[in-house]
Coordinates of C-alpha atoms in Angstrom, one line a residue:
Chain A
X1 CA 34.0 -15.7 3.0
X2 CA 32.0 -13.4 3.6
X3 CA 27.8 -14.7 2.5
X4 CA 25.9 -13.0 -0.1
X5 CA 22.9 -10.2 0.6
X6 CA 18.7 -11.3 0.5
X7 CA 17.2 -8.2 -1.2
X8 CA 13.9 -8.9 -1.7
X9 CA 12.9 -6.4 -4.5
X10 CA 8.8 -4.6 -4.9
X11 CA 8.6 -3.3 -8.5
X12 CA 5.2 -2.2 -8.0
X13 CA 2.2 -2.4 -9.7
X14 CA 2.8 -2.6 -13.3
X15 CA 3.7 0.6 -14.6
X16 CA 7.7 1.2 -14.7
X17 CA 7.6 4.3 -13.4
X18 CA 6.4 3.2 -10.2
X19 CA 9.4 1.7 -9.7
X20 CA 11.2 3.5 -6.1
X21 CA 14.8 4.8 -6.7
X22 CA 16.0 2.1 -4.5
X23 CA 14.7 -1.0 -6.3
X24 CA 16.5 0.8 -8.9
X25 CA 19.3 1.3 -7.3
X26 CA 18.8 -2.6 -6.0
X27 CA 19.4 -3.8 -9.4
X28 CA 22.3 -2.2 -10.2
X29 CA 24.3 -3.9 -7.7
X30 CA 23.0 -7.2 -7.4
X31 CA 24.9 -9.7 -9.0
X32 CA 21.3 -12.1 -9.4
X33 CA 18.4 -11.1 -10.3
X34 CA 15.4 -13.9 -9.9
X35 CA 11.8 -14.1 -10.5
X36 CA 8.7 -16.1 -10.4
X37 CA 6.8 -17.4 -13.5
X38 CA 4.5 -19.7 -14.7
X39 CA 7.0 -22.6 -16.8
X40 CA 6.1 -20.8 -20.3
X41 CA 5.0 -17.5 -19.7
X42 CA 7.2 -14.3 -19.3
X43 CA 7.8 -13.2 -15.6
X44 CA 5.4 -9.9 -15.1
X45 CA 7.6 -8.8 -12.2
X46 CA 10.5 -9.4 -15.4
X47 CA 8.8 -6.9 -17.8
X48 CA 8.3 -3.9 -15.3
X49 CA 12.4 -4.3 -14.3
X50 CA 14.6 -5.5 -16.7
X51 CA 15.4 -2.2 -18.4
X52 CA 17.5 -1.5 -14.8
X53 CA 19.3 -4.7 -15.1
X54 CA 22.8 -4.1 -14.6
X55 CA 25.3 -5.5 -18.0
X56 CA 25.8 -8.6 -17.3
X57 CA 23.9 -9.7 -14.2
X58 CA 22.8 -13.4 -14.4
X59 CA 19.0 -13.7 -13.9
X60 CA 17.2 -16.5 -12.3
X61 CA 14.2 -17.6 -13.4
X62 CA 12.1 -19.5 -10.8
X63 CA 9.1 -21.3 -12.9
X64 CA 6.2 -22.9 -10.9
X65 CA 5.5 -25.8 -11.7
X66 CA 2.4 -27.2 -13.6
X67 CA -0.5 -27.0 -10.8
X68 CA -3.3 -26.1 -12.7
X69 CA -5.5 -29.8 -13.3
X70 CA -5.4 -29.8 -9.5
X71 CA -7.1 -28.6 -7.2
X72 CA -5.9 -26.0 -4.9
X73 CA -7.1 -27.0 -1.4
X74 CA -6.2 -30.7 -2.1
X75 CA -3.1 -32.2 -0.6
X76 CA -0.9 -32.9 -3.3
X77 CA -1.6 -29.2 -4.9
X78 CA -0.1 -28.3 -1.5
X79 CA 3.0 -30.8 -1.3
X80 CA 3.6 -30.2 -4.8
X81 CA 4.4 -25.6 -4.3
X82 CA 5.9 -26.8 -1.4
X83 CA 8.3 -28.8 -2.5
X84 CA 8.9 -25.8 -5.1
X85 CA 9.5 -23.1 -3.2
X86 CA 11.9 -25.4 -1.1
X87 CA 13.4 -25.9 -4.0
X88 CA 13.7 -22.8 -5.1
X89 CA 15.2 -21.5 -2.1
X90 CA 17.8 -23.9 -1.7
X91 CA 18.7 -22.6 -5.6
X92 CA 19.4 -18.8 -3.9
X93 CA 20.6 -20.4 -1.1
X94 CA 23.9 -21.2 -3.5
X95 CA 24.3 -18.1 -4.7
X96 CA 24.3 -16.4 -1.5
X97 CA 26.8 -19.2 0.2
X98 CA 28.7 -18.5 -2.6
X99 CA 28.8 -14.3 -1.5
X100 CA 26.7 -13.4 -4.3
X101 CA 23.7 -10.4 -3.5
X102 CA 20.7 -11.5 -4.7
X103 CA 17.8 -9.5 -5.5
X104 CA 14.1 -11.2 -5.8
X105 CA 11.3 -9.0 -7.4
X106 CA 8.2 -9.3 -6.7
X107 CA 5.0 -7.7 -8.2
X108 CA 3.8 -4.7 -6.2
X109 CA 5.1 -4.8 -2.4
X110 CA 6.9 -7.8 -1.3
X111 CA 5.0 -8.7 2.3
X112 CA 2.0 -7.9 0.8
X113 CA 0.0 -10.9 -0.4
X114 CA 4.2 -11.6 -3.0
X115 CA 5.2 -14.8 -3.5
X116 CA 8.6 -13.2 -2.2
X117 CA 7.7 -15.1 1.0
X118 CA 7.8 -17.8 0.8
X119 CA 12.0 -17.8 0.1
X120 CA 12.3 -14.4 2.9
X121 CA 10.5 -17.3 5.4
X122 CA 12.5 -19.9 4.7
X123 CA 16.1 -17.5 4.4
X124 CA 15.8 -14.3 5.9
X125 CA 17.4 -15.9 9.5
X126 CA 20.2 -17.2 8.1
X127 CA 21.4 -14.2 5.6
X128 CA 21.2 -10.7 5.9
X129 CA 18.0 -9.8 4.3
X130 CA 16.5 -6.4 3.5
X131 CA 13.3 -6.2 1.7
X132 CA 12.7 -2.9 -0.6
X133 CA 8.9 -1.9 0.0
X134 CA 6.8 -1.5 -3.5
X135 CA 3.9 0.7 -4.7
X136 CA 1.1 -2.6 -4.2
X137 CA -1.2 -3.3 -7.1
X138 CA -4.3 -1.4 -5.5
X139 CA -2.5 1.7 -4.7
X140 CA -2.2 1.6 -8.3
X141 CA -5.8 0.9 -8.9
X142 CA -7.5 3.5 -6.9
X143 CA -4.8 6.3 -8.1
X144 CA -5.9 5.2 -12.0
X145 CA -9.1 5.8 -11.3
X146 CA -8.8 9.0 -9.5
X147 CA -10.6 7.6 -6.3
X148 CA -9.8 8.7 -2.8
X149 CA -10.0 5.4 -1.4
X150 CA -9.5 6.0 2.8
X151 CA -9.9 9.1 4.7
X152 CA -9.5 10.3 8.8
X153 CA -10.9 7.3 10.9
X154 CA -12.0 5.3 7.9
X155 CA -11.8 1.6 8.8
X156 CA -10.1 0.0 5.6
X157 CA -11.6 -4.1 4.8
X158 CA -9.1 -5.6 2.1
X159 CA -10.7 -9.2 0.9
X160 CA -10.4 -12.2 -1.3
X161 CA -12.9 -12.5 -4.0
X162 CA -12.7 -16.5 -2.7
X163 CA -14.6 -16.1 0.5
X164 CA -18.0 -17.2 0.2
X165 CA -21.3 -15.2 -0.3
X166 CA -22.9 -14.5 3.0
X167 CA -19.2 -13.8 4.2
X168 CA -18.5 -11.2 1.6
X169 CA -21.7 -9.8 3.1
X170 CA -21.2 -9.3 6.2
X171 CA -17.4 -8.0 5.9
X172 CA -18.9 -5.3 2.6
X173 CA -21.9 -3.9 5.5
X174 CA -19.4 -3.7 8.1
X175 CA -16.3 -2.2 6.5
X176 CA -16.2 1.7 5.8
X177 CA -14.0 0.7 2.5
X178 CA -13.0 -1.9 0.5
X179 CA -11.3 -3.7 -1.2
X180 CA -11.6 -7.1 -3.1
X181 CA -9.2 -9.1 -5.1
X182 CA -9.2 -11.8 -6.8
X183 CA -11.9 -10.9 -8.6
X184 CA -11.8 -13.5 -11.9
X185 CA -14.9 -15.6 -11.8
X186 CA -15.8 -14.6 -8.5
X187 CA -16.9 -11.7 -9.9
X188 CA -20.6 -12.6 -10.2
X189 CA -20.6 -14.1 -6.5
X190 CA -18.8 -10.6 -5.3
X191 CA -21.3 -8.6 -7.5
X192 CA -24.3 -10.1 -5.5
X193 CA -22.1 -9.7 -2.3
X194 CA -22.5 -6.3 -2.7
X195 CA -25.7 -5.7 -4.0
X196 CA -26.9 -7.5 -0.7
X197 CA -24.8 -5.3 1.6
X198 CA -26.0 -2.3 -0.4
X199 CA -22.6 -1.2 -1.6
X200 CA -23.6 -1.8 -5.0
X201 CA -23.5 1.9 -6.5
X202 CA -20.1 2.6 -5.2
X203 CA -18.6 -0.2 -6.2
X204 CA -15.8 0.7 -8.7
X205 CA -14.2 -2.3 -11.0
X206 CA -10.8 -1.4 -12.2
X207 CA -8.6 -3.6 -14.7
X208 CA -5.1 -3.4 -15.3
X209 CA -4.3 -0.5 -12.6
X210 CA -1.4 1.4 -13.8
X211 CA -0.9 -1.1 -16.5
X212 CA -1.2 -1.0 -20.8
X213 CA -4.7 -0.9 -21.9
X214 CA -5.6 -0.2 -17.9
X215 CA -9.4 0.8 -17.3
X216 CA -12.5 1.4 -14.8
X217 CA -16.1 1.6 -14.5
X218 CA -18.6 0.9 -12.3
X219 CA -19.4 -2.3 -11.3
X220 CA -23.0 -2.1 -11.6
X221 CA -22.6 -1.2 -15.7
X222 CA -20.2 -3.7 -16.2
X223 CA -21.6 -6.2 -18.1
X224 CA -21.8 -10.2 -16.9
X225 CA -18.7 -11.2 -18.0
X226 CA -15.5 -13.1 -16.1
X227 CA -12.5 -11.2 -15.5
X228 CA -9.3 -11.4 -16.2
X229 CA -6.4 -11.7 -13.5
X230 CA -5.3 -8.7 -13.6
X231 CA -9.2 -7.0 -11.9
X232 CA -9.8 -5.6 -8.9
X233 CA -13.0 -4.3 -7.0
X234 CA -12.7 -1.2 -4.8
X235 CA -15.4 -0.2 -2.2
X236 CA -14.6 4.2 -1.3
X237 CA -14.8 5.1 2.1
X238 CA -15.5 8.3 3.7
X239 CA -19.3 8.6 2.6
X240 CA -20.6 10.8 5.3
X241 CA -17.6 13.1 5.3
X242 CA -17.4 15.2 1.8
Chain B
X1 CA -5.2 30.0 -22.3
X2 CA -5.1 26.3 -21.4
X3 CA -5.6 25.7 -17.7
X4 CA -2.9 23.6 -15.5
X5 CA -2.2 20.7 -14.4
X6 CA -2.7 18.9 -10.7
X7 CA -0.4 16.6 -9.8
X8 CA -1.5 14.4 -6.2
X9 CA 2.1 12.9 -5.9
X10 CA 3.2 10.5 -3.6
X11 CA 6.8 10.5 -1.6
X12 CA 6.3 7.0 0.1
X13 CA 6.8 6.5 3.7
X14 CA 10.1 8.3 4.5
X15 CA 13.2 7.1 3.3
X16 CA 13.3 9.5 0.5
X17 CA 15.1 6.7 -2.1
X18 CA 11.4 5.1 -1.8
X19 CA 9.7 8.2 -3.9
X20 CA 8.9 6.6 -7.2
X21 CA 11.0 7.6 -10.7
X22 CA 7.2 8.9 -11.7
X23 CA 7.3 11.1 -8.6
X24 CA 10.6 12.6 -8.8
X25 CA 9.7 13.4 -12.7
X26 CA 6.8 14.8 -11.8
X27 CA 9.2 16.7 -9.4
X28 CA 11.4 18.5 -12.5
X29 CA 8.6 19.6 -14.4
X30 CA 6.3 21.5 -12.3
X31 CA 5.7 24.7 -12.0
X32 CA 4.6 25.2 -8.7
X33 CA 5.1 22.7 -5.9
X34 CA 2.5 22.8 -2.9
X35 CA 2.4 20.9 0.6
X36 CA 0.5 20.6 3.4
X37 CA 2.2 21.6 7.2
X38 CA 1.1 23.0 10.4
X39 CA 2.1 26.7 11.3
X40 CA 5.3 27.3 11.9
X41 CA 6.4 23.4 11.5
X42 CA 8.4 22.4 8.6
X43 CA 6.4 19.7 6.5
X44 CA 7.6 16.0 6.6
X45 CA 6.4 15.5 2.7
X46 CA 8.8 18.4 1.5
X47 CA 12.0 17.7 3.5
X48 CA 11.6 13.7 2.2
X49 CA 11.3 15.0 -1.4
X50 CA 12.9 18.4 -1.7
X51 CA 16.2 17.0 -3.4
X52 CA 14.4 17.0 -6.1
X53 CA 12.9 20.0 -6.9
X54 CA 13.0 21.8 -10.0
X55 CA 15.5 24.9 -10.0
X56 CA 13.1 27.6 -9.6
X57 CA 10.5 25.8 -8.8
X58 CA 7.7 27.8 -6.8
X59 CA 7.2 26.8 -3.3
X60 CA 3.0 26.7 -2.2
X61 CA 3.0 25.5 1.8
X62 CA -0.4 25.5 2.8
X63 CA -0.4 26.2 6.6
X64 CA -2.8 24.6 8.5
X65 CA -4.5 26.6 10.9
X66 CA -3.9 26.1 14.5
X67 CA -6.6 23.6 16.5
X68 CA -5.0 22.1 18.9
X69 CA -7.6 23.8 21.4
X70 CA -10.5 22.6 19.5
X71 CA -11.8 19.3 20.1
X72 CA -11.9 17.4 16.6
X73 CA -15.3 16.2 17.1
X74 CA -16.6 19.6 17.3
X75 CA -18.5 21.9 15.2
X76 CA -16.5 24.8 15.4
X77 CA -13.2 22.7 15.1
X78 CA -14.7 21.2 11.3
X79 CA -15.8 24.7 10.1
X80 CA -11.9 25.8 10.3
X81 CA -10.4 23.0 8.7
X82 CA -13.3 23.1 6.6
X83 CA -12.4 27.1 5.6
X84 CA -9.1 26.0 5.3
X85 CA -9.3 23.5 2.6
X86 CA -11.7 25.0 0.5
X87 CA -9.5 28.0 0.9
X88 CA -6.2 26.2 0.1
X89 CA -8.2 24.6 -3.2
X90 CA -8.8 28.6 -3.9
X91 CA -5.2 29.3 -4.6
X92 CA -4.4 26.4 -6.4
X93 CA -6.4 27.0 -8.7
X94 CA -5.6 30.4 -9.0
X95 CA -2.2 28.6 -10.2
X96 CA -4.0 26.5 -12.7
X97 CA -6.0 29.0 -13.8
X98 CA -3.0 30.5 -14.6
X99 CA -2.0 28.0 -16.8
X100 CA 0.6 26.4 -14.5
X101 CA 1.2 22.6 -13.2
X102 CA 0.6 21.7 -10.0
X103 CA 2.5 19.0 -7.6
X104 CA 1.0 18.8 -4.4
X105 CA 3.4 16.2 -2.4
X106 CA 1.5 13.3 0.1
X107 CA 3.6 11.7 2.0
X108 CA 2.6 7.8 1.8
X109 CA 0.1 7.1 -0.9
X110 CA -1.8 10.2 -1.7
X111 CA -5.5 8.9 -1.7
X112 CA -4.9 6.3 1.3
X113 CA -5.5 8.4 4.5
X114 CA -3.4 11.7 2.6
X115 CA -4.4 15.1 2.9
X116 CA -4.3 15.7 -0.8
X117 CA -7.6 14.0 -1.0
X118 CA -9.3 17.2 0.0
X119 CA -8.1 18.9 -3.1
X120 CA -8.5 16.4 -5.0
X121 CA -12.3 16.0 -4.0
X122 CA -12.8 20.1 -4.8
X123 CA -10.5 20.0 -8.6
X124 CA -10.1 17.3 -9.9
X125 CA -13.6 17.3 -12.0
X126 CA -12.4 21.0 -12.9
X127 CA -8.7 20.6 -14.3
X128 CA -6.9 17.7 -15.6
X129 CA -5.6 15.5 -12.7
X130 CA -3.5 12.7 -12.3
X131 CA -2.1 10.7 -8.8
X132 CA 0.7 9.2 -8.5
X133 CA 0.8 6.8 -6.4
X134 CA 3.4 5.7 -3.5
X135 CA 4.7 3.6 -1.2
X136 CA 1.8 3.7 1.9
X137 CA 3.9 4.1 5.4
X138 CA 2.7 0.7 6.6
X139 CA 4.2 -0.7 3.8
X140 CA 7.6 1.2 5.3
X141 CA 6.8 -0.9 8.7
X142 CA 6.5 -4.3 7.6
X143 CA 9.2 -3.7 5.4
X144 CA 11.5 -2.4 7.6
X145 CA 10.6 -5.3 10.4
X146 CA 11.1 -7.5 7.8
X147 CA 7.4 -9.2 8.5
X148 CA 5.2 -10.8 6.0
X149 CA 1.9 -9.4 6.1
X150 CA -0.6 -10.6 4.3
X151 CA -0.7 -14.6 2.2
X152 CA -3.3 -16.5 -0.3
X153 CA -6.6 -15.5 0.8
X154 CA -5.7 -13.7 3.9
X155 CA -8.3 -11.0 5.0
X156 CA -6.4 -7.6 6.0
X157 CA -8.2 -5.0 8.3
X158 CA -6.7 -1.4 8.6
X159 CA -7.9 0.3 11.8
X160 CA -7.9 3.6 13.3
X161 CA -6.4 3.5 17.1
X162 CA -9.1 5.6 17.4
X163 CA -11.7 3.2 17.8
X164 CA -13.6 1.4 20.4
X165 CA -12.0 -1.3 22.8
X166 CA -14.8 -3.3 21.9
X167 CA -15.1 -2.5 18.7
X168 CA -11.2 -2.8 17.9
X169 CA -11.3 -6.2 20.0
X170 CA -14.0 -8.0 17.8
X171 CA -12.5 -6.4 14.6
X172 CA -8.9 -7.5 15.3
X173 CA -10.5 -11.5 16.4
X174 CA -12.2 -11.6 13.1
X175 CA -9.4 -10.8 10.6
X176 CA -6.0 -12.9 9.1
X177 CA -3.8 -9.9 9.5
X178 CA -4.5 -6.3 11.2
X179 CA -2.5 -2.6 10.9
X180 CA -3.6 -0.7 13.6
X181 CA -3.1 3.2 12.9
X182 CA -3.3 6.3 14.6
X183 CA -1.4 5.0 17.6
X184 CA -0.5 8.1 20.2
X185 CA -2.2 7.5 23.0
X186 CA -4.5 4.7 21.9
X187 CA -1.9 2.7 22.5
X188 CA -3.3 0.5 25.7
X189 CA -6.4 0.9 24.9
X190 CA -4.7 -1.5 22.0
X191 CA -3.2 -3.4 23.6
X192 CA -5.9 -4.8 25.5
X193 CA -8.2 -5.1 22.5
X194 CA -5.1 -7.5 21.3
X195 CA -5.1 -9.2 24.4
X196 CA -8.7 -9.7 24.4
X197 CA -8.5 -11.0 20.9
X198 CA -5.5 -13.8 21.5
X199 CA -3.9 -11.3 19.1
X200 CA -1.5 -9.6 21.8
X201 CA 1.8 -12.5 21.6
X202 CA 1.8 -11.8 17.3
X203 CA 1.3 -8.1 17.5
X204 CA 4.8 -5.7 16.6
X205 CA 5.2 -2.0 17.5
X206 CA 7.0 -0.5 14.8
X207 CA 7.9 3.5 15.1
X208 CA 9.3 5.6 12.7
X209 CA 9.2 2.9 9.9
X210 CA 12.1 3.9 7.2
X211 CA 12.7 7.0 8.7
X212 CA 15.6 7.7 10.4
X213 CA 15.5 6.4 14.1
X214 CA 13.3 3.5 12.9
X215 CA 13.4 0.5 15.0
X216 CA 10.5 -2.3 16.5
X217 CA 9.6 -4.8 18.8
X218 CA 7.7 -7.2 20.0
X219 CA 4.3 -5.1 21.3
X220 CA 4.2 -7.8 24.2
X221 CA 7.3 -6.0 25.3
X222 CA 7.4 -2.8 24.9
X223 CA 6.9 -0.3 28.5
X224 CA 3.8 1.1 28.5
X225 CA 4.6 4.8 28.0
X226 CA 2.9 6.7 25.2
X227 CA 3.7 6.0 21.5
X228 CA 4.4 9.4 19.0
X229 CA 3.1 10.2 16.2
X230 CA 4.8 7.9 13.0
X231 CA 3.8 4.6 15.5
X232 CA 1.6 2.0 13.8
X233 CA 0.7 -2.0 15.3
X234 CA 1.2 -4.5 13.0
X235 CA -0.3 -8.1 13.6
X236 CA 1.2 -10.8 10.8
X237 CA -1.6 -13.3 8.6
X238 CA -0.5 -16.5 7.7
X239 CA -0.9 -18.2 10.9
X240 CA -2.3 -21.9 9.3
X241 CA -0.2 -21.9 6.5
X242 CA 3.7 -22.0 6.8

């Protein structure tokens, strides 16, 4: 029997209309559709894509182990999450060995900070694999805000909000444009780093870009409260070029 | 009369199937479809999208002035190109004043190094405007290569190949992942900078990502010849995390 086909499917930033024609087609031909989610929570990627599932498609939810009690840098957390990805890859491999085409959903773009990658590195060398690029969350955010992010010879830095205040400050001072992810409770630190780098007046806070209830404000005018999960900070480039 | 509606439409990296549902819908409702191209050349964005044009849609090609003889940093070039964008914006504004919906095509994502932005900054404050995010060229390239680019707390730097060798070296040494655009005749310099930064062995050369004839090789194995326009260099992150 021929083995099946693994497809990493980017479903875009949130608006179901920002799925690609290729992603829709993949879901209309797949035997199995897999998606990650926290145990007990609905999958966000599934919510975006489910109207395109082929009738009779087999759904394969991959539920993360509960790890909120474990600090992320500690060995028990890493061991638990590695074991989870290993097991998820084995389940998907079982379907591929049986000749089934498995579409793995990924919010945004599968190979850009996506959990699909943990399956990809374990399976892509063993099975025929395709990755369908998707619109990233950051593209969704700057498009909803109507903010040109980069032009010409601009340097763009994509930075995690988990960096130290000093590291953030240095990188923000040395780039034309920036996107800061993992905002959440890092927002006060991000704000201080932007101020020290002289970029706070250009920074934009975007929440739930392209999703229901999405909105954006200049960061400088936003109250000092923690940000939710789907938040991002943009620093547009193109400063000296208009 | 109500004014028309301006829509920046991202058509993705090259594969027509990587257009979004929203982009397709916009082209089926627009009165006018505009696109930039070099005078005498076919528009690449039009080639990607044209099968979705509404029957009877009015096409508005915006042909760049011939500027190959002028050095890019010199005042006459800047003046010619500014005058061209100014005039293009006036033509589009004429259609909007007449109540027409104008879709402006953009390869990749409209607000990420896209020429659409030159119309956006001149018109978006004067007319109802929407921007439809698209799959970027870089997403298309790393997806075609099947190469995870960033994970977890990786920093990603998007760098123009026009930077000096020293500047490129410093930025490549200080980032987890990198995308180098504007490769072309800068490729020998980019290769030297990657070697000095200790990243050449991980660098991937991708040509015509998601387009017909697209391919990729480790940069270290590619012969020392100039690269064509649609080429990009990727340095995947995620080095210490597998």
